Amino acid sequence: MFQMTRLAVVALLAAALSAGTASAQTVLRSSDTHPDGYPTVEAVKYFGELLNERTAGRYSVEVYHSAQLGQEADTIEQVRSGVIDLNRVSMAPWNSLVPLTLIPSLPYLFRSPEHARAVMAGPIGDEIAAGFEDHGVVVLGFYDGGARSFYNSKKPVNTVADLAGLKFRVIQSDVFVDMVNALGASATPMPYGEVYSGIETGVIDGAENNFPSYESAQHFEVAKYYSLDEHTIVPEVFVMSKSSWDRLSDEDKAIFKQAARDSMEKQWELWDARVSESRAKVEAAGSEITTPEKQPFIDAMAPVYSKYVNTPELQDLVARIQATEG
Ligand code: GTR
């Protein structure tokens, strides 16, 4: 009898322990449109490893890459409503919800990726991040989105005039539509996942993106003319659902913020390496890269600036960004 009781106690203890471990372990779900191995996907995985270490296994992250949870616009709704805990997306699809995100999405605002990093990792980044909180999410950090340029299936683009008559897919944001129109081309907003077939079937002539996206989404196979006009450097944003965030203790919130900060530096390293690799890969596959003179592109953006930078506060924000070193 004594023997059986002891066994029962051991069994009960084991069950309690394993149940305890299971309930203390929270797996956070995160979305990304990019494939496994892409710098943003790897940075969020790294964030998850840091969380796991720093919370003694209480939190970990599962990254649903390759748009497994849907296109960016859908996943933004999922994270806002708390269906998923985390999301890594571009800042541009937030433009209509969070007004200050319009500013870093403006063409030729950042002088270089380093300038964008310095701005977004500093107090201006915090100011822009604050605007997301009214929309169901907390910004954990910003990643580098690299410089975006036009590519198309028809012809090399060396001047603004060469863009005339071409139809480009743009990210779903009015700033992008106005930018393309101001350059004399036409803009079709559509989800990222539809760009390849859009170009292949001739619905659009091309799109605009950085080298890693142009390469990893295979767009180079259907649009071999890449024009290095580098019109925008739109930061990537890594957000957490406010409902998941509000469940964290203050101590855990600090751990999450620091892990995101550390993952940002990791993403910068991964990003720089991937830009060179992707460029080499598309060149080897036959992409023709042209380097137009930028000043005429910059000059054509005046109407976009007057439309969007239309209050003294926004003018001041632009001036502070321009004055930031980097
Ligand atoms: C990429 C960005 C994605 C997505 C995509 C697009 O550069 O990393 O999050 O926004 O561009 O053009 O839709």
mmCIF file of C-alpha atoms and ligand atoms in Angstrom:
data_model
loop_
_atom_site.group_PDB
_atom_site.id
_atom_site.type_symbol
_atom_site.label_atom_id
_atom_site.label_comp_id
_atom_site.label_asym_id
_atom_site.label_seq_id
_atom_site.Cartn_x
_atom_site.Cartn_y
_atom_site.Cartn_z
ATOM 1 C CA MET A 1 0.000 0.000 0.000
ATOM 2 C CA PHE A 2 2.804 2.371 1.040
ATOM 3 C CA GLN A 3 4.645 1.405 -2.147
ATOM 4 C CA MET A 4 1.634 2.253 -4.339
ATOM 5 C CA THR A 5 1.077 5.574 -2.664
ATOM 6 C CA ARG A 6 4.680 6.518 -3.227
ATOM 7 C CA LEU A 7 4.390 5.618 -6.911
ATOM 8 C CA ALA A 8 1.200 7.593 -7.203
ATOM 9 C CA VAL A 9 2.841 10.603 -5.608
ATOM 10 C CA VAL A 10 5.785 10.366 -8.023
ATOM 11 C CA ALA A 11 3.396 10.110 -10.971
ATOM 12 C CA LEU A 12 1.379 13.034 -9.725
ATOM 13 C CA LEU A 13 4.501 15.131 -9.224
ATOM 14 C CA ALA A 14 5.742 14.317 -12.720
ATOM 15 C CA ALA A 15 2.383 15.258 -14.226
ATOM 16 C CA ALA A 16 2.274 18.481 -12.236
ATOM 17 C CA LEU A 17 5.797 19.371 -13.280
ATOM 18 C CA SER A 18 5.187 18.782 -16.955
ATOM 19 C CA ALA A 19 1.872 20.656 -16.830
ATOM 20 C CA GLY A 20 3.677 23.459 -15.003
ATOM 21 C CA THR A 21 6.356 23.640 -17.688
ATOM 22 C CA ALA A 22 3.787 23.568 -20.479
ATOM 23 C CA SER A 23 1.676 26.351 -19.050
ATOM 24 C CA ALA A 24 4.679 28.544 -18.247
ATOM 25 C CA GLN A 25 5.944 28.296 -21.821
ATOM 26 C CA THR A 26 4.248 30.812 -24.112
ATOM 27 C CA VAL A 27 4.915 30.495 -27.832
ATOM 28 C CA LEU A 28 4.322 33.815 -29.568
ATOM 29 C CA ARG A 29 3.242 33.685 -33.214
ATOM 30 C CA SER A 30 4.912 36.125 -35.609
ATOM 31 C CA SER A 31 4.231 36.775 -39.293
ATOM 32 C CA ASP A 32 6.553 37.753 -42.148
ATOM 33 C CA THR A 33 5.897 37.912 -45.881
ATOM 34 C CA HIS A 34 9.504 36.940 -46.685
ATOM 35 C CA PRO A 35 10.939 33.420 -46.977
ATOM 36 C CA ASP A 36 12.972 31.627 -44.352
ATOM 37 C CA GLY A 37 16.533 32.950 -44.239
ATOM 38 C CA TYR A 38 15.548 36.531 -45.187
ATOM 39 C CA PRO A 39 17.163 39.073 -42.795
ATOM 40 C CA THR A 40 13.870 40.172 -41.184
ATOM 41 C CA VAL A 41 12.800 36.536 -40.601
ATOM 42 C CA GLU A 42 16.184 35.688 -39.082
ATOM 43 C CA ALA A 43 16.170 38.814 -36.904
ATOM 44 C CA VAL A 44 12.780 37.894 -35.404
ATOM 45 C CA LYS A 45 13.992 34.329 -34.798
ATOM 46 C CA TYR A 46 17.026 35.790 -33.031
ATOM 47 C CA PHE A 47 14.689 37.970 -30.937
ATOM 48 C CA GLY A 48 12.871 34.756 -29.962
ATOM 49 C CA GLU A 49 16.124 33.036 -28.948
ATOM 50 C CA LEU A 50 17.085 35.999 -26.783
ATOM 51 C CA LEU A 51 13.647 36.007 -25.144
ATOM 52 C CA ASN A 52 13.909 32.309 -24.477
ATOM 53 C CA GLU A 53 17.311 32.716 -22.802
ATOM 54 C CA ARG A 54 16.420 35.837 -20.855
ATOM 55 C CA THR A 55 13.083 34.533 -19.530
ATOM 56 C CA ALA A 56 14.456 31.079 -18.675
ATOM 57 C CA GLY A 57 12.281 29.481 -21.330
ATOM 58 C CA ARG A 58 8.988 31.181 -20.430
ATOM 59 C CA TYR A 59 8.690 32.795 -23.893
ATOM 60 C CA SER A 60 9.641 31.708 -27.373
ATOM 61 C CA VAL A 61 8.698 32.802 -30.882
ATOM 62 C CA GLU A 62 7.446 30.859 -33.882
ATOM 63 C CA VAL A 63 7.950 32.770 -37.141
ATOM 64 C CA TYR A 64 5.357 32.029 -39.839
ATOM 65 C CA HIS A 65 7.414 33.170 -42.822
ATOM 66 C CA SER A 66 6.574 33.221 -46.560
ATOM 67 C CA ALA A 67 3.176 34.897 -45.991
ATOM 68 C CA GLN A 68 1.807 31.685 -44.418
ATOM 69 C CA LEU A 69 -0.620 33.812 -42.396
ATOM 70 C CA GLY A 70 -1.597 36.022 -45.342
ATOM 71 C CA GLN A 71 -0.529 39.163 -47.171
ATOM 72 C CA GLU A 72 0.727 42.138 -45.148
ATOM 73 C CA ALA A 73 -2.578 44.048 -45.040
ATOM 74 C CA ASP A 74 -4.326 40.976 -43.557
ATOM 75 C CA THR A 75 -1.617 40.241 -41.025
ATOM 76 C CA ILE A 76 -1.735 43.873 -39.868
ATOM 77 C CA GLU A 77 -5.400 43.324 -38.986
ATOM 78 C CA GLN A 78 -4.515 40.036 -37.253
ATOM 79 C CA VAL A 79 -1.902 41.645 -35.012
ATOM 80 C CA ARG A 80 -4.124 44.642 -34.247
ATOM 81 C CA SER A 81 -6.930 42.377 -33.098
ATOM 82 C CA GLY A 82 -4.603 40.039 -31.161
ATOM 83 C CA VAL A 83 -5.123 36.975 -33.393
ATOM 84 C CA ILE A 84 -1.311 36.890 -33.723
ATOM 85 C CA ASP A 85 1.131 38.287 -31.157
ATOM 86 C CA LEU A 86 3.874 39.691 -33.381
ATOM 87 C CA ASN A 87 4.332 40.955 -36.917
ATOM 88 C CA ARG A 88 7.190 42.220 -39.037
ATOM 89 C CA VAL A 89 5.977 44.402 -41.904
ATOM 90 C CA SER A 90 6.959 47.463 -43.892
ATOM 91 C CA MET A 91 6.039 50.841 -42.471
ATOM 92 C CA ALA A 92 4.310 51.935 -45.691
ATOM 93 C CA PRO A 93 1.070 49.921 -45.249
ATOM 94 C CA TRP A 94 0.566 51.799 -41.951
ATOM 95 C CA ASN A 95 0.498 55.183 -43.693
ATOM 96 C CA SER A 96 -3.272 55.566 -43.707
ATOM 97 C CA LEU A 97 -3.607 54.517 -40.033
ATOM 98 C CA VAL A 98 -0.611 56.137 -38.340
ATOM 99 C CA PRO A 99 -0.071 59.581 -39.916
ATOM 100 C CA LEU A 100 3.562 60.083 -38.837
ATOM 101 C CA THR A 101 4.627 56.939 -40.728
ATOM 102 C CA LEU A 102 4.095 58.958 -43.915
ATOM 103 C CA ILE A 103 7.250 60.910 -43.223
ATOM 104 C CA PRO A 104 9.844 58.059 -43.299
ATOM 105 C CA SER A 105 8.019 56.735 -46.386
ATOM 106 C CA LEU A 106 8.766 59.933 -48.343
ATOM 107 C CA PRO A 107 11.052 59.642 -51.369
ATOM 108 C CA TYR A 108 14.637 60.836 -51.003
ATOM 109 C CA LEU A 109 14.231 61.767 -47.346
ATOM 110 C CA PHE A 110 16.976 59.531 -45.986
ATOM 111 C CA ARG A 111 20.420 60.099 -47.495
ATOM 112 C CA SER A 112 21.528 56.501 -46.964
ATOM 113 C CA PRO A 113 20.533 53.321 -45.106
ATOM 114 C CA GLU A 114 22.912 54.444 -42.311
ATOM 115 C CA HIS A 115 21.006 57.731 -42.016
ATOM 116 C CA ALA A 116 17.698 55.835 -41.785
ATOM 117 C CA ARG A 117 19.140 53.551 -39.096
ATOM 118 C CA ALA A 118 20.396 56.493 -37.029
ATOM 119 C CA VAL A 119 17.004 58.249 -37.194
ATOM 120 C CA MET A 120 14.832 55.216 -36.496
ATOM 121 C CA ALA A 121 16.977 53.929 -33.611
ATOM 122 C CA GLY A 122 16.896 57.334 -31.875
ATOM 123 C CA PRO A 123 14.300 59.686 -30.337
ATOM 124 C CA ILE A 124 12.575 60.372 -33.690
ATOM 125 C CA GLY A 125 11.981 56.631 -34.035
ATOM 126 C CA ASP A 126 10.375 56.647 -30.557
ATOM 127 C CA GLU A 127 8.162 59.585 -31.531
ATOM 128 C CA ILE A 128 6.936 57.761 -34.649
ATOM 129 C CA ALA A 129 6.497 54.505 -32.711
ATOM 130 C CA ALA A 130 4.205 56.213 -30.176
ATOM 131 C CA GLY A 131 1.580 56.777 -32.897
ATOM 132 C CA PHE A 132 1.007 53.017 -33.301
ATOM 133 C CA GLU A 133 -0.354 52.565 -29.771
ATOM 134 C CA ASP A 134 -3.783 53.967 -30.636
ATOM 135 C CA HIS A 135 -4.083 51.266 -33.300
ATOM 136 C CA GLY A 136 -3.746 48.096 -31.256
ATOM 137 C CA VAL A 137 0.014 47.531 -31.421
ATOM 138 C CA VAL A 138 3.240 48.426 -29.646
ATOM 139 C CA VAL A 139 6.381 48.933 -31.734
ATOM 140 C CA LEU A 140 9.192 46.731 -30.439
ATOM 141 C CA GLY A 141 11.708 48.015 -32.980
ATOM 142 C CA PHE A 142 12.528 49.082 -36.520
ATOM 143 C CA TYR A 143 14.625 47.166 -39.010
ATOM 144 C CA ASP A 144 16.413 48.318 -42.155
ATOM 145 C CA GLY A 145 14.252 48.167 -45.278
ATOM 146 C CA GLY A 146 17.053 49.166 -47.645
ATOM 147 C CA ALA A 147 16.751 51.441 -50.674
ATOM 148 C CA ARG A 148 13.903 50.707 -53.099
ATOM 149 C CA SER A 149 14.345 51.171 -56.851
ATOM 150 C CA PHE A 150 12.245 50.562 -59.967
ATOM 151 C CA TYR A 151 12.495 47.422 -62.094
ATOM 152 C CA ASN A 152 10.553 46.406 -65.164
ATOM 153 C CA SER A 153 10.240 43.889 -67.962
ATOM 154 C CA LYS A 154 10.362 46.364 -70.864
ATOM 155 C CA LYS A 155 13.478 48.547 -71.032
ATOM 156 C CA PRO A 156 16.421 50.050 -69.150
ATOM 157 C CA VAL A 157 15.499 53.210 -67.224
ATOM 158 C CA ASN A 158 18.208 55.891 -67.263
ATOM 159 C CA THR A 159 16.133 59.053 -66.894
ATOM 160 C CA VAL A 160 12.789 60.167 -65.472
ATOM 161 C CA ALA A 161 11.487 60.361 -69.057
ATOM 162 C CA ASP A 162 12.177 56.630 -69.512
ATOM 163 C CA LEU A 163 9.513 55.881 -66.867
ATOM 164 C CA ALA A 164 6.736 57.457 -68.945
ATOM 165 C CA GLY A 165 4.039 54.984 -69.894
ATOM 166 C CA LEU A 166 5.303 52.200 -67.600
ATOM 167 C CA LYS A 167 2.893 50.667 -65.108
ATOM 168 C CA PHE A 168 4.378 49.814 -61.722
ATOM 169 C CA ARG A 169 2.936 47.860 -58.832
ATOM 170 C CA VAL A 170 3.312 49.847 -55.627
ATOM 171 C CA ILE A 171 2.903 49.001 -51.978
ATOM 172 C CA GLN A 172 -0.596 49.902 -50.688
ATOM 173 C CA SER A 173 0.104 53.525 -49.677
ATOM 174 C CA ASP A 174 -0.974 56.854 -51.207
ATOM 175 C CA VAL A 175 2.543 58.302 -50.936
ATOM 176 C CA PHE A 176 3.770 55.587 -53.284
ATOM 177 C CA VAL A 177 0.960 56.220 -55.766
ATOM 178 C CA ASP A 178 1.693 59.965 -55.775
ATOM 179 C CA MET A 179 5.432 59.393 -56.105
ATOM 180 C CA VAL A 180 5.019 57.197 -59.191
ATOM 181 C CA ASN A 181 2.509 59.597 -60.762
ATOM 182 C CA ALA A 182 4.839 62.557 -60.142
ATOM 183 C CA LEU A 183 7.495 60.692 -62.138
ATOM 184 C CA GLY A 184 5.139 60.324 -65.105
ATOM 185 C CA ALA A 185 4.559 56.566 -64.723
ATOM 186 C CA SER A 186 1.376 54.877 -63.549
ATOM 187 C CA ALA A 187 0.875 53.149 -60.204
ATOM 188 C CA THR A 188 -1.135 50.039 -59.355
ATOM 189 C CA PRO A 189 -1.294 49.212 -55.635
ATOM 190 C CA MET A 190 -1.433 45.427 -55.110
ATOM 191 C CA PRO A 191 -0.283 42.825 -52.565
ATOM 192 C CA TYR A 192 3.341 41.732 -52.756
ATOM 193 C CA GLY A 193 2.383 38.106 -53.400
ATOM 194 C CA GLU A 194 0.704 39.034 -56.697
ATOM 195 C CA VAL A 195 3.617 40.936 -58.237
ATOM 196 C CA TYR A 196 5.397 38.017 -59.931
ATOM 197 C CA SER A 197 2.321 36.848 -61.836
ATOM 198 C CA GLY A 198 1.288 40.468 -62.487
ATOM 199 C CA ILE A 199 4.548 41.093 -64.355
ATOM 200 C CA GLU A 200 4.545 37.684 -66.014
ATOM 201 C CA THR A 201 1.057 38.169 -67.424
ATOM 202 C CA GLY A 202 1.672 41.826 -68.366
ATOM 203 C CA VAL A 203 -0.935 43.313 -65.987
ATOM 204 C CA ILE A 204 1.938 45.509 -64.780
ATOM 205 C CA ASP A 205 5.334 46.271 -66.340
ATOM 206 C CA GLY A 206 7.270 46.185 -63.115
ATOM 207 C CA ALA A 207 7.487 47.092 -59.459
ATOM 208 C CA GLU A 208 9.917 48.743 -57.058
ATOM 209 C CA ASN A 209 11.858 47.200 -54.223
ATOM 210 C CA ASN A 210 15.280 46.585 -52.676
ATOM 211 C CA PHE A 211 17.709 43.930 -53.998
ATOM 212 C CA PRO A 212 16.854 41.259 -51.380
ATOM 213 C CA SER A 213 13.107 41.408 -52.195
ATOM 214 C CA TYR A 214 13.673 41.614 -55.973
ATOM 215 C CA GLU A 215 15.834 38.517 -55.669
ATOM 216 C CA SER A 216 14.025 36.417 -53.034
ATOM 217 C CA ALA A 217 10.584 36.900 -54.597
ATOM 218 C CA GLN A 218 12.111 35.899 -57.956
ATOM 219 C CA HIS A 219 10.926 39.119 -59.602
ATOM 220 C CA PHE A 220 14.261 39.305 -61.462
ATOM 221 C CA GLU A 221 13.112 36.336 -63.530
ATOM 222 C CA VAL A 222 10.295 38.371 -65.087
ATOM 223 C CA ALA A 223 11.685 41.957 -64.889
ATOM 224 C CA LYS A 224 15.358 42.116 -65.768
ATOM 225 C CA TYR A 225 15.802 45.929 -65.976
ATOM 226 C CA TYR A 226 16.674 47.264 -62.521
ATOM 227 C CA SER A 227 17.258 51.010 -62.282
ATOM 228 C CA LEU A 228 19.205 52.054 -59.197
ATOM 229 C CA ASP A 229 17.316 55.301 -58.567
ATOM 230 C CA GLU A 230 16.993 54.459 -54.818
ATOM 231 C CA HIS A 231 13.865 56.542 -54.376
ATOM 232 C CA THR A 232 12.840 55.480 -50.862
ATOM 233 C CA ILE A 233 14.301 53.825 -47.806
ATOM 234 C CA VAL A 234 11.193 52.708 -45.927
ATOM 235 C CA PRO A 235 11.929 51.245 -42.500
ATOM 236 C CA GLU A 236 10.547 47.846 -41.561
ATOM 237 C CA VAL A 237 8.564 47.726 -38.334
ATOM 238 C CA PHE A 238 8.363 44.932 -35.760
ATOM 239 C CA VAL A 239 5.181 45.188 -33.701
ATOM 240 C CA MET A 240 3.469 43.331 -30.881
ATOM 241 C CA SER A 241 -0.258 43.137 -30.387
ATOM 242 C CA LYS A 242 -1.290 45.503 -27.568
ATOM 243 C CA SER A 243 -3.397 42.757 -25.988
ATOM 244 C CA SER A 244 -0.351 40.429 -25.763
ATOM 245 C CA TRP A 245 1.850 43.313 -24.572
ATOM 246 C CA ASP A 246 -0.566 44.293 -21.806
ATOM 247 C CA ARG A 247 -0.345 40.778 -20.357
ATOM 248 C CA LEU A 248 3.432 41.134 -19.750
ATOM 249 C CA SER A 249 4.896 42.159 -16.403
ATOM 250 C CA ASP A 250 6.984 45.356 -16.380
ATOM 251 C CA GLU A 251 10.108 43.248 -16.030
ATOM 252 C CA ASP A 252 9.190 41.181 -19.098
ATOM 253 C CA LYS A 253 8.354 44.325 -21.097
ATOM 254 C CA ALA A 254 11.910 45.548 -20.500
ATOM 255 C CA ILE A 255 13.286 42.150 -21.594
ATOM 256 C CA PHE A 256 11.174 42.249 -24.795
ATOM 257 C CA LYS A 257 12.305 45.790 -25.650
ATOM 258 C CA GLN A 258 15.972 44.981 -25.102
ATOM 259 C CA ALA A 259 15.770 41.741 -27.110
ATOM 260 C CA ALA A 260 14.157 43.681 -29.984
ATOM 261 C CA ARG A 261 16.904 46.283 -29.786
ATOM 262 C CA ASP A 262 19.556 43.571 -29.939
ATOM 263 C CA SER A 263 17.768 41.893 -32.860
ATOM 264 C CA MET A 264 17.823 45.217 -34.716
ATOM 265 C CA GLU A 265 21.609 45.301 -34.669
ATOM 266 C CA LYS A 266 21.678 41.698 -35.808
ATOM 267 C CA GLN A 267 19.305 42.552 -38.687
ATOM 268 C CA TRP A 268 21.586 45.386 -39.863
ATOM 269 C CA GLU A 269 24.513 42.955 -40.181
ATOM 270 C CA LEU A 270 22.391 40.340 -41.952
ATOM 271 C CA TRP A 271 20.911 43.017 -44.196
ATOM 272 C CA ASP A 272 24.231 44.374 -45.451
ATOM 273 C CA ALA A 273 25.431 40.886 -46.329
ATOM 274 C CA ARG A 274 22.143 39.991 -48.064
ATOM 275 C CA VAL A 275 22.083 43.155 -50.218
ATOM 276 C CA SER A 276 25.459 42.210 -51.746
ATOM 277 C CA GLU A 277 24.516 38.538 -52.142
ATOM 278 C CA SER A 278 21.185 39.346 -53.784
ATOM 279 C CA ARG A 279 22.741 41.847 -56.148
ATOM 280 C CA ALA A 280 25.404 39.337 -57.203
ATOM 281 C CA LYS A 281 22.740 36.671 -57.715
ATOM 282 C CA VAL A 282 20.489 38.772 -59.963
ATOM 283 C CA GLU A 283 23.445 40.054 -61.979
ATOM 284 C CA ALA A 284 24.620 36.497 -62.538
ATOM 285 C CA ALA A 285 21.098 35.615 -63.673
ATOM 286 C CA GLY A 286 21.164 38.370 -66.320
ATOM 287 C CA SER A 287 19.585 41.425 -64.688
ATOM 288 C CA GLU A 288 20.730 44.682 -66.269
ATOM 289 C CA ILE A 289 21.370 47.362 -63.659
ATOM 290 C CA THR A 290 21.417 51.016 -64.671
ATOM 291 C CA THR A 291 22.385 53.948 -62.426
ATOM 292 C CA PRO A 292 20.417 57.072 -63.347
ATOM 293 C CA GLU A 293 21.391 60.540 -62.203
ATOM 294 C CA LYS A 294 19.267 61.118 -59.088
ATOM 295 C CA GLN A 295 18.767 64.897 -59.072
ATOM 296 C CA PRO A 296 15.946 64.949 -61.682
ATOM 297 C CA PHE A 297 14.131 62.248 -59.677
ATOM 298 C CA ILE A 298 14.556 64.320 -56.498
ATOM 299 C CA ASP A 299 13.308 67.473 -58.263
ATOM 300 C CA ALA A 300 10.182 65.670 -59.473
ATOM 301 C CA MET A 301 9.217 64.938 -55.839
ATOM 302 C CA ALA A 302 8.380 68.571 -54.940
ATOM 303 C CA PRO A 303 4.580 68.079 -55.315
ATOM 304 C CA VAL A 304 4.711 64.971 -53.100
ATOM 305 C CA TYR A 305 6.442 66.961 -50.346
ATOM 306 C CA SER A 306 3.972 69.838 -50.601
ATOM 307 C CA LYS A 307 1.045 67.435 -50.394
ATOM 308 C CA TYR A 308 2.236 65.440 -47.364
ATOM 309 C CA VAL A 309 4.539 67.765 -45.408
ATOM 310 C CA ASN A 310 1.714 70.217 -44.904
ATOM 311 C CA THR A 311 1.868 71.407 -41.272
ATOM 312 C CA PRO A 312 4.597 73.233 -39.294
ATOM 313 C CA GLU A 313 4.949 70.093 -37.079
ATOM 314 C CA LEU A 314 5.582 67.832 -40.073
ATOM 315 C CA GLN A 315 7.982 70.378 -41.598
ATOM 316 C CA ASP A 316 9.846 70.401 -38.305
ATOM 317 C CA LEU A 317 9.969 66.589 -38.244
ATOM 318 C CA VAL A 318 11.401 66.504 -41.773
ATOM 319 C CA ALA A 319 13.971 69.160 -40.809
ATOM 320 C CA ARG A 320 14.987 67.184 -37.704
ATOM 321 C CA ILE A 321 15.384 64.019 -39.773
ATOM 322 C CA GLN A 322 17.502 65.876 -42.312
ATOM 323 C CA ALA A 323 19.643 67.322 -39.497
ATOM 324 C CA THR A 324 20.288 63.889 -37.943
ATOM 325 C CA GLU A 325 23.790 62.652 -38.647
ATOM 326 C CA GLY A 326 24.270 59.264 -40.184
HETATM 327 C C1 GTR B 1 9.621 44.578 -48.906
HETATM 328 C C2 GTR B 1 9.217 44.610 -47.456
HETATM 329 C C3 GTR B 1 7.962 43.801 -47.258
HETATM 330 C C4 GTR B 1 6.862 44.216 -48.214
HETATM 331 C C5 GTR B 1 7.357 44.363 -49.630
HETATM 332 C C6 GTR B 1 6.336 44.988 -50.558
HETATM 333 O O1 GTR B 1 10.780 45.355 -49.103
HETATM 334 O O2 GTR B 1 10.240 44.029 -46.674
HETATM 335 O O3 GTR B 1 7.586 43.889 -45.916
HETATM 336 O O4 GTR B 1 6.284 45.416 -47.758
HETATM 337 O O5 GTR B 1 8.557 45.114 -49.687
HETATM 338 O O6 GTR B 1 6.732 45.729 -51.436
HETATM 339 O O7 GTR B 1 5.139 44.714 -50.399
#
